[in-house]
PDB file of C-alpha atoms and ligand atoms in Angstrom:
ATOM      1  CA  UNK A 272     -34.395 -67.865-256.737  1.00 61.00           C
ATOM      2  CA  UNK A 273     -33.352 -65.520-253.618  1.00 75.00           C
ATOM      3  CA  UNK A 274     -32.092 -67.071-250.180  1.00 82.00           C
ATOM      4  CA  UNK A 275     -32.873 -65.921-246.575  1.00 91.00           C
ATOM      5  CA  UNK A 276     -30.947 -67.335-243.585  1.00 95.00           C
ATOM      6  CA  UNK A 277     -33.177 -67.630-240.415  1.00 96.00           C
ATOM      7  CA  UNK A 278     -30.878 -67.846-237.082  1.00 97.00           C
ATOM      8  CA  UNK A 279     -30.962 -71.507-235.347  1.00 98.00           C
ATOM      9  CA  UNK A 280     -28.010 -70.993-233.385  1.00 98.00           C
ATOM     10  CA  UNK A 281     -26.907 -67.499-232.232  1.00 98.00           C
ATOM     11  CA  UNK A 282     -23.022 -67.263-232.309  1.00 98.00           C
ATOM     12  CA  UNK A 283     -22.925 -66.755-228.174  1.00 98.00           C
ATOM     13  CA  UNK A 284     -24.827 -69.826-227.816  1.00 98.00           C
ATOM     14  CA  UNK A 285     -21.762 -71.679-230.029  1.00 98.00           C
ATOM     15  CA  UNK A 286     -19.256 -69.778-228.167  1.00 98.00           C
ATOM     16  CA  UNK A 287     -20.789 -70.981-225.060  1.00 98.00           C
ATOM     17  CA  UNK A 288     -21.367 -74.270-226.305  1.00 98.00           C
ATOM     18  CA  UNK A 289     -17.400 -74.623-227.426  1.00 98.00           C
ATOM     19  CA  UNK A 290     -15.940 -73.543-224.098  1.00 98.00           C
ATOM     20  CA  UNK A 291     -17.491 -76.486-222.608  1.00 98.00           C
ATOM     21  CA  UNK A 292     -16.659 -79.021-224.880  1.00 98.00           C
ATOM     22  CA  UNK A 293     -13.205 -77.567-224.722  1.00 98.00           C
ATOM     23  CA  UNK A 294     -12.818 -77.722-220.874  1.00 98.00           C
ATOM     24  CA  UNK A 295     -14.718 -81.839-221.307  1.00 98.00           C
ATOM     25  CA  UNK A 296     -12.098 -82.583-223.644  1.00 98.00           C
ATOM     26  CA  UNK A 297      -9.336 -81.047-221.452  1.00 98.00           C
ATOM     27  CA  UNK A 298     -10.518 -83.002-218.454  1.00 98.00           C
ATOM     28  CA  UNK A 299     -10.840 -86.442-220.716  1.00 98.00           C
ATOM     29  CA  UNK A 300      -7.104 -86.204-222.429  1.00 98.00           C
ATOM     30  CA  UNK A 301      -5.602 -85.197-219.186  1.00 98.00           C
ATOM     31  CA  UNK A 302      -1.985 -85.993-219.126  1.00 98.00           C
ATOM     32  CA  UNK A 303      -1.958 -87.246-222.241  1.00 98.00           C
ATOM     33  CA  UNK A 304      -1.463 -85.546-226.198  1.00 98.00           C
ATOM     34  CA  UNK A 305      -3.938 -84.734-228.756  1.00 98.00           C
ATOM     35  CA  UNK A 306      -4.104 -85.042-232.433  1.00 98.00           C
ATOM     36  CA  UNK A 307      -7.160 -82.722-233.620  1.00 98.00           C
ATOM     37  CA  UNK A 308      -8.088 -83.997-237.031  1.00 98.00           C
ATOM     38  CA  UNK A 309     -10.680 -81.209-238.358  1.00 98.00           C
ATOM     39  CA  UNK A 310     -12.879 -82.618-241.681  1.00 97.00           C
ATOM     40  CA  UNK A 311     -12.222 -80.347-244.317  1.00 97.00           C
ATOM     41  CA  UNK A 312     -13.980 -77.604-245.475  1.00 95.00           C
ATOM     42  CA  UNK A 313     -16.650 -77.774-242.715  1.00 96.00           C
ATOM     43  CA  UNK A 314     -15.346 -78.393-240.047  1.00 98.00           C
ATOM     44  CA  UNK A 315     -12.646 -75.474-240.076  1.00 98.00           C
ATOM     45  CA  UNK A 316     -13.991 -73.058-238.450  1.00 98.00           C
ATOM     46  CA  UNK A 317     -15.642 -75.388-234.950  1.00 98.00           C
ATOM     47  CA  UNK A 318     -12.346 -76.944-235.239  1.00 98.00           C
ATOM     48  CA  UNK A 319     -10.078 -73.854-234.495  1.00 98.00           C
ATOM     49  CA  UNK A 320     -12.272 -72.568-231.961  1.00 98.00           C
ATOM     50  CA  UNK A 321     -12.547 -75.330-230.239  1.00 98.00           C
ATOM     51  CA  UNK A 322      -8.992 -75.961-230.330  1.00 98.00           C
ATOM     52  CA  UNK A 323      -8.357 -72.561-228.466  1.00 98.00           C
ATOM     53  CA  UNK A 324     -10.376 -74.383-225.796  1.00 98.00           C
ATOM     54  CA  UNK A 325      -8.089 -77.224-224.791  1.00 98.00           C
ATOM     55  CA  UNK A 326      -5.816 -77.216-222.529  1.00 98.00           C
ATOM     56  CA  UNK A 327      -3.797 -80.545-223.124  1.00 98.00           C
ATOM     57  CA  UNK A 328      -0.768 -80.454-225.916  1.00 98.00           C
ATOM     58  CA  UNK A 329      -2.918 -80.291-229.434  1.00 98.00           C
ATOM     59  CA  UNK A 330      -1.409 -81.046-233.393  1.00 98.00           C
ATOM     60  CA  UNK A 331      -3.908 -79.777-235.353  1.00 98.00           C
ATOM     61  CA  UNK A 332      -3.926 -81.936-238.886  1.00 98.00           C
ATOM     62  CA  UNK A 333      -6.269 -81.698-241.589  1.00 98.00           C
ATOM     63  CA  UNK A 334      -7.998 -84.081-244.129  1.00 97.00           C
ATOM     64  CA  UNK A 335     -10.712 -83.661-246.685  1.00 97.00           C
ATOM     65  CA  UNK A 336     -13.542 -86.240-247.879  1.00 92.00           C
ATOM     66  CA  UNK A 337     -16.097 -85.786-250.382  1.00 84.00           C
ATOM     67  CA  UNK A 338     -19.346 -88.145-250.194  1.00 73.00           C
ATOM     68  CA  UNK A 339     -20.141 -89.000-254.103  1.00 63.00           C
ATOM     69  CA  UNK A 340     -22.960 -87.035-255.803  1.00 54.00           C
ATOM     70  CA  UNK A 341     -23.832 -83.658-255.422  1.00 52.00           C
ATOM     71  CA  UNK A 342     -27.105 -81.554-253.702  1.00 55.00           C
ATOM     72  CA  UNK A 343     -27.457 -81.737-250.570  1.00 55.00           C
ATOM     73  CA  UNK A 344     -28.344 -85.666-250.165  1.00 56.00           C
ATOM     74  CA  UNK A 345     -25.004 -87.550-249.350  1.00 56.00           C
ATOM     75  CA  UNK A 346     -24.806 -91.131-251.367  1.00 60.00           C
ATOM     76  CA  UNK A 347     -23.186 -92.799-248.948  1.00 65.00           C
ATOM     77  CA  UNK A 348     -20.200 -93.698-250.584  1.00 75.00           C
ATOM     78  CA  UNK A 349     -17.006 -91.551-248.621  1.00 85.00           C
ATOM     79  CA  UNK A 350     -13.565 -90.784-250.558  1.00 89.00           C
ATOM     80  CA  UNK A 351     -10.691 -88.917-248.718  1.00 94.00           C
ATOM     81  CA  UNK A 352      -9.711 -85.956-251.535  1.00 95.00           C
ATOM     82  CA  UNK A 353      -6.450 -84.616-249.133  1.00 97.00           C
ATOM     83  CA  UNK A 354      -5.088 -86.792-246.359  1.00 97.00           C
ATOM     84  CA  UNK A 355      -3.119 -85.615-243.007  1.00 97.00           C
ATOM     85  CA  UNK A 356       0.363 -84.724-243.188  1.00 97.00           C
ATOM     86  CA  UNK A 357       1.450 -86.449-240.160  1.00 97.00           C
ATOM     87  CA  UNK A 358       1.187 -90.034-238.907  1.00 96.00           C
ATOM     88  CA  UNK A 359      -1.059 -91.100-236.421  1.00 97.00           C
ATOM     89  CA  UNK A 360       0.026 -94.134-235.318  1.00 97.00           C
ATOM     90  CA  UNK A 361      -0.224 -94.467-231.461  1.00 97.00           C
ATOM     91  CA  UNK A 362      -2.371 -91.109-230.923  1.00 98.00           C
ATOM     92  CA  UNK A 363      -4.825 -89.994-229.321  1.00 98.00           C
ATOM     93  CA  UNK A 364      -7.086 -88.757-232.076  1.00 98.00           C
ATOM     94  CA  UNK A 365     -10.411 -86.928-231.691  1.00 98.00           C
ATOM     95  CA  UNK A 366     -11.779 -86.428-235.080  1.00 98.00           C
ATOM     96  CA  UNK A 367     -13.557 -83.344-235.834  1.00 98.00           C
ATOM     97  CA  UNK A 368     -16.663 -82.587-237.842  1.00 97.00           C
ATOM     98  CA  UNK A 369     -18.768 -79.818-238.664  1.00 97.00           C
ATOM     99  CA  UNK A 370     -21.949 -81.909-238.732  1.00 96.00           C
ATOM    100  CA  UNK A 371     -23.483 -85.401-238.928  1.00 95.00           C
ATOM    101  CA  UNK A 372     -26.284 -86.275-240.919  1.00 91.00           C
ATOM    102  CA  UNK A 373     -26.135 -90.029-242.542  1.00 90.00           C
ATOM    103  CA  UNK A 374     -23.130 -90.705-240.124  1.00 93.00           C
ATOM    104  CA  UNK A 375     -21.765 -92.637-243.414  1.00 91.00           C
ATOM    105  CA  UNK A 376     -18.147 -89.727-243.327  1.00 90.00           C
ATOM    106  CA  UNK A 377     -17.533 -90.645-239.489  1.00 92.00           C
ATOM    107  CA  UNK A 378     -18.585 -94.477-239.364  1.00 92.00           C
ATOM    108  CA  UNK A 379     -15.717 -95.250-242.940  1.00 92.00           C
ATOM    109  CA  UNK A 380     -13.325 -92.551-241.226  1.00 94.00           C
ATOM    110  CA  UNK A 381     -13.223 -94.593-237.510  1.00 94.00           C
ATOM    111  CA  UNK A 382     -12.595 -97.313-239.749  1.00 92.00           C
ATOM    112  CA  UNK A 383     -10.034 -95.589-241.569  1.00 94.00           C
ATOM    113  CA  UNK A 384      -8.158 -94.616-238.542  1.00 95.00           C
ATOM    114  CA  UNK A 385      -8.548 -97.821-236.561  1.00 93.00           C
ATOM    115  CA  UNK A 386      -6.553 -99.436-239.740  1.00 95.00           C
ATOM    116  CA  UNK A 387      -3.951 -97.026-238.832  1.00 96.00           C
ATOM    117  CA  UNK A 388      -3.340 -98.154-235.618  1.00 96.00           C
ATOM    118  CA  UNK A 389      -4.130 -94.988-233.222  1.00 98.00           C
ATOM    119  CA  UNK A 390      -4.137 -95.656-229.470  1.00 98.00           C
ATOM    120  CA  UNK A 391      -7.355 -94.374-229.373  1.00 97.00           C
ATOM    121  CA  UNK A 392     -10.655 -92.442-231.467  1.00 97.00           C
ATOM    122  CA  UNK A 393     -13.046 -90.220-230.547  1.00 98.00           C
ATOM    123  CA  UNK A 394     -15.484 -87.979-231.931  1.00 98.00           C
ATOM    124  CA  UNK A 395     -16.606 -84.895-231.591  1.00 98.00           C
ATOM    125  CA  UNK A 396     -19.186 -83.332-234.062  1.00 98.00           C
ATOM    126  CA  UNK A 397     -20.156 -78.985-233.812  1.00 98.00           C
ATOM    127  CA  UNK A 398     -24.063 -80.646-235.227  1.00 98.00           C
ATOM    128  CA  UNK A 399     -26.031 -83.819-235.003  1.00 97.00           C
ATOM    129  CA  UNK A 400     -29.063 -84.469-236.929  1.00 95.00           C
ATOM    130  CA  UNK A 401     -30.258 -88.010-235.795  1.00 94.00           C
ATOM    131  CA  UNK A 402     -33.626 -88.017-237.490  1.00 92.00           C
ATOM    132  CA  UNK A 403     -31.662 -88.665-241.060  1.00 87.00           C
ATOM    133  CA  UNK A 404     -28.804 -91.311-239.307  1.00 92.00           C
ATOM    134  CA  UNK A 405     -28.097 -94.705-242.047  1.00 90.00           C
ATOM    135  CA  UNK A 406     -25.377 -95.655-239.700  1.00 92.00           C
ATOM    136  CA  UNK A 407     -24.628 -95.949-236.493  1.00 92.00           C
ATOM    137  CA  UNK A 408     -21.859 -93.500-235.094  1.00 93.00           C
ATOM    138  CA  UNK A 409     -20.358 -93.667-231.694  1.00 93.00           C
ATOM    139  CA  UNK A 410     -20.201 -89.834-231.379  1.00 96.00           C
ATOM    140  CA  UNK A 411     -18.420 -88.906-227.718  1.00 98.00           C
ATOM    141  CA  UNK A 412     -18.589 -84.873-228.103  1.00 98.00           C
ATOM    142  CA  UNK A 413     -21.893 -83.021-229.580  1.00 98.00           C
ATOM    143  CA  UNK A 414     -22.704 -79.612-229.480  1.00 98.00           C
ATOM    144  CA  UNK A 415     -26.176 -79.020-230.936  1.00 98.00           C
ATOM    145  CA  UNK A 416     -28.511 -81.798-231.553  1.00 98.00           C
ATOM    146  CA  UNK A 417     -30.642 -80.209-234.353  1.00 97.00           C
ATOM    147  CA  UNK A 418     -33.884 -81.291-236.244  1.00 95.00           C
ATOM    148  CA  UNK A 419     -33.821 -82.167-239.465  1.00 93.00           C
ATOM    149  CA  UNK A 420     -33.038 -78.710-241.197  1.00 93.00           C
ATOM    150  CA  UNK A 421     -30.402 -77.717-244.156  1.00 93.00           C
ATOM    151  CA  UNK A 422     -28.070 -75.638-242.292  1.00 96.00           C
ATOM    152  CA  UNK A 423     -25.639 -73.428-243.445  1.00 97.00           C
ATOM    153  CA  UNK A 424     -22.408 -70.836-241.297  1.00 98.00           C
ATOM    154  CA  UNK A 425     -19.794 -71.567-238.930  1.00 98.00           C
ATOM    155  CA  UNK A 426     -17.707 -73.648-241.298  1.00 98.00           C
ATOM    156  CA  UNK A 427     -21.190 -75.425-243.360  1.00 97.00           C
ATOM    157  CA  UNK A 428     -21.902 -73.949-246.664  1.00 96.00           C
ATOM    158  CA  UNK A 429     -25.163 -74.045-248.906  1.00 94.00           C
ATOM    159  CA  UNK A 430     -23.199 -74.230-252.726  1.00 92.00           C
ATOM    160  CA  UNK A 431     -19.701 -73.366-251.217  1.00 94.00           C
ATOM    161  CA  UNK A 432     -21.630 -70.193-249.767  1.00 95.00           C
ATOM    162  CA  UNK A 433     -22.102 -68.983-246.105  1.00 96.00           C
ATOM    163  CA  UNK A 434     -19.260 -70.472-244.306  1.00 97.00           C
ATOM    164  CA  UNK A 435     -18.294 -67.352-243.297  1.00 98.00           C
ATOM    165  CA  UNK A 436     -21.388 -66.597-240.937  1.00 98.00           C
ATOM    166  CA  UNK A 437     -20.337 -66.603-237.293  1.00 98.00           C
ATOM    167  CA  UNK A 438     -23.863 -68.382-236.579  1.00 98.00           C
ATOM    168  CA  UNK A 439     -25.672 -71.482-237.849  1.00 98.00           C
ATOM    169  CA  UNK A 440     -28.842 -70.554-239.934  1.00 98.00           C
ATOM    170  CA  UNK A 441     -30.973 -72.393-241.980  1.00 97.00           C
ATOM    171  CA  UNK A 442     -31.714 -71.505-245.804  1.00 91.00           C
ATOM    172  CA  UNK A 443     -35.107 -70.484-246.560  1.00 85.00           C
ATOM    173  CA  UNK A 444     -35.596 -70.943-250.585  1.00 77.00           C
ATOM    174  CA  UNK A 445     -38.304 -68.572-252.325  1.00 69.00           C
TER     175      UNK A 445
HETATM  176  P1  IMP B 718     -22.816 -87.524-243.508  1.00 80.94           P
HETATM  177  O1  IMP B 718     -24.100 -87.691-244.283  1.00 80.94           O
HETATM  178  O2  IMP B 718     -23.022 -87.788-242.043  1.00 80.94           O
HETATM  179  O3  IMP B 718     -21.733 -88.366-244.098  1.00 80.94           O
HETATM  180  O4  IMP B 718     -22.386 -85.998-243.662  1.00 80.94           O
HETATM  181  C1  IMP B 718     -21.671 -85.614-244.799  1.00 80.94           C
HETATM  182  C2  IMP B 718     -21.406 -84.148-244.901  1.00 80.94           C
HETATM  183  O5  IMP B 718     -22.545 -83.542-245.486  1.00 80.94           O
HETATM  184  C3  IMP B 718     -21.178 -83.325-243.644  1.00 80.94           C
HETATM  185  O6  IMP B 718     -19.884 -83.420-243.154  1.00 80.94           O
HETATM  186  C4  IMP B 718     -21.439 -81.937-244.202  1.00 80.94           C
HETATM  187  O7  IMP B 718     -20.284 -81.448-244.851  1.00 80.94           O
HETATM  188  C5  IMP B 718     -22.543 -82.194-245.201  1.00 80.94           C
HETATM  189  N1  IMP B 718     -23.852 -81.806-244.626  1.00 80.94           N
HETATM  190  C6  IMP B 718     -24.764 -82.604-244.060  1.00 80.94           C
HETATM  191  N2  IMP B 718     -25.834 -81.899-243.634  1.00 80.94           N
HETATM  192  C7  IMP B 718     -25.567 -80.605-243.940  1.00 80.94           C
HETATM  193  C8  IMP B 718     -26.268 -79.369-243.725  1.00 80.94           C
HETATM  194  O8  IMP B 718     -27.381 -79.286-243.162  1.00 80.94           O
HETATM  195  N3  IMP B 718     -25.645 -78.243-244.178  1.00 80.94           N
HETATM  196  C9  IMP B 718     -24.432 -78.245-244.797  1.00 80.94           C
HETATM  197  N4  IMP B 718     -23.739 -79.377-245.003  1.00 80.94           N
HETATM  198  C10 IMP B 718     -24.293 -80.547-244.575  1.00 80.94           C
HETATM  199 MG1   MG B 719     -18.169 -82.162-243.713  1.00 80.94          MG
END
């Protein structure tokens, strides 16, 4: 079985597309410090450009999850497989994620966090794919809102390949 990637989103349109949520975010934190918490693997890649985008003081801290079963259907259960280093208590925290689909990582991580007692949450997601939503997410920052489409690059991988794509495609199988 061989692969093609079709283009959804060229990497100017993300680059575009960053800058403003950058200078949005920058505007909205004003004043006050950030904790970036970037999703693990995913979200690595959206998460350090944005990054370069605000303007406001910025940790950068890191956590993993892993949604139980495999393929690309998520089972809605959500364990976190590395936690951050740092505490969060009294933050600002803007969690960020390479994509939601079932919104079941981002609705148990608020929850997560809340427990933790941050001064506040937001989130800010590089994709959104509505159509397939279980749960309801309060997402504050989107980039792309997409159609319901396997996507793989910029951080989202198609069997741990692809990541490395500077755009977002979608996998065509033949
Ligand atoms: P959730 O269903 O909203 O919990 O999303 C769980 C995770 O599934 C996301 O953070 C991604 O890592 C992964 N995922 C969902 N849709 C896609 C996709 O189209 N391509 C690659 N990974 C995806
Ligand atoms: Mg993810």
């Amino acid at each position: 079985m061989s692969e093609k990637i079709s283009t959804m989103i060229p990497e100017e349109d993300l680059d575009k597309r960053i800058r403003e949520l950058g200078e949005q975010i920058s505007k909205d934190y004003e004043g006050q410090e950030l904790t970036v918490v970037c999703i693990l693997k995913g979200a690595a890649t959206f998460a350090c450009e944005l990054a370069k985008r605000i303007t406001v003081p910025v940790i950068m801290d890191y956590m993993a999850t892993s949604s139980y079963g495999s393929g690309t259907v998520s089972t809605g259960e959500v364990k976190i497989k590395k936690d951050l280093d740092l505490p969060v208590e009294g933050r600002n925290v803007l969690i960020v994620e390479d994509i939601i689909d079932s919104g079941n990582t981002l609705n148990y991580l608020t929850s997560v966090f809340k427990e933790r007692g941050v001064k506040s949450i937001r989130l800010c997601t590089m994709l959104d794919k509505p159509d397939r939503r279980e749960v309801d997410v309060d997402v504050d920052y989107t980039g792309f809102t997409i159609p319901d489409a396997f996507v793989v690059g910029y951080g989202l991988d198609y069997d741990q390949k692809y990541r490395n794509l500077p755009f977002i495609g979608v996998v065509e199988l033949s």
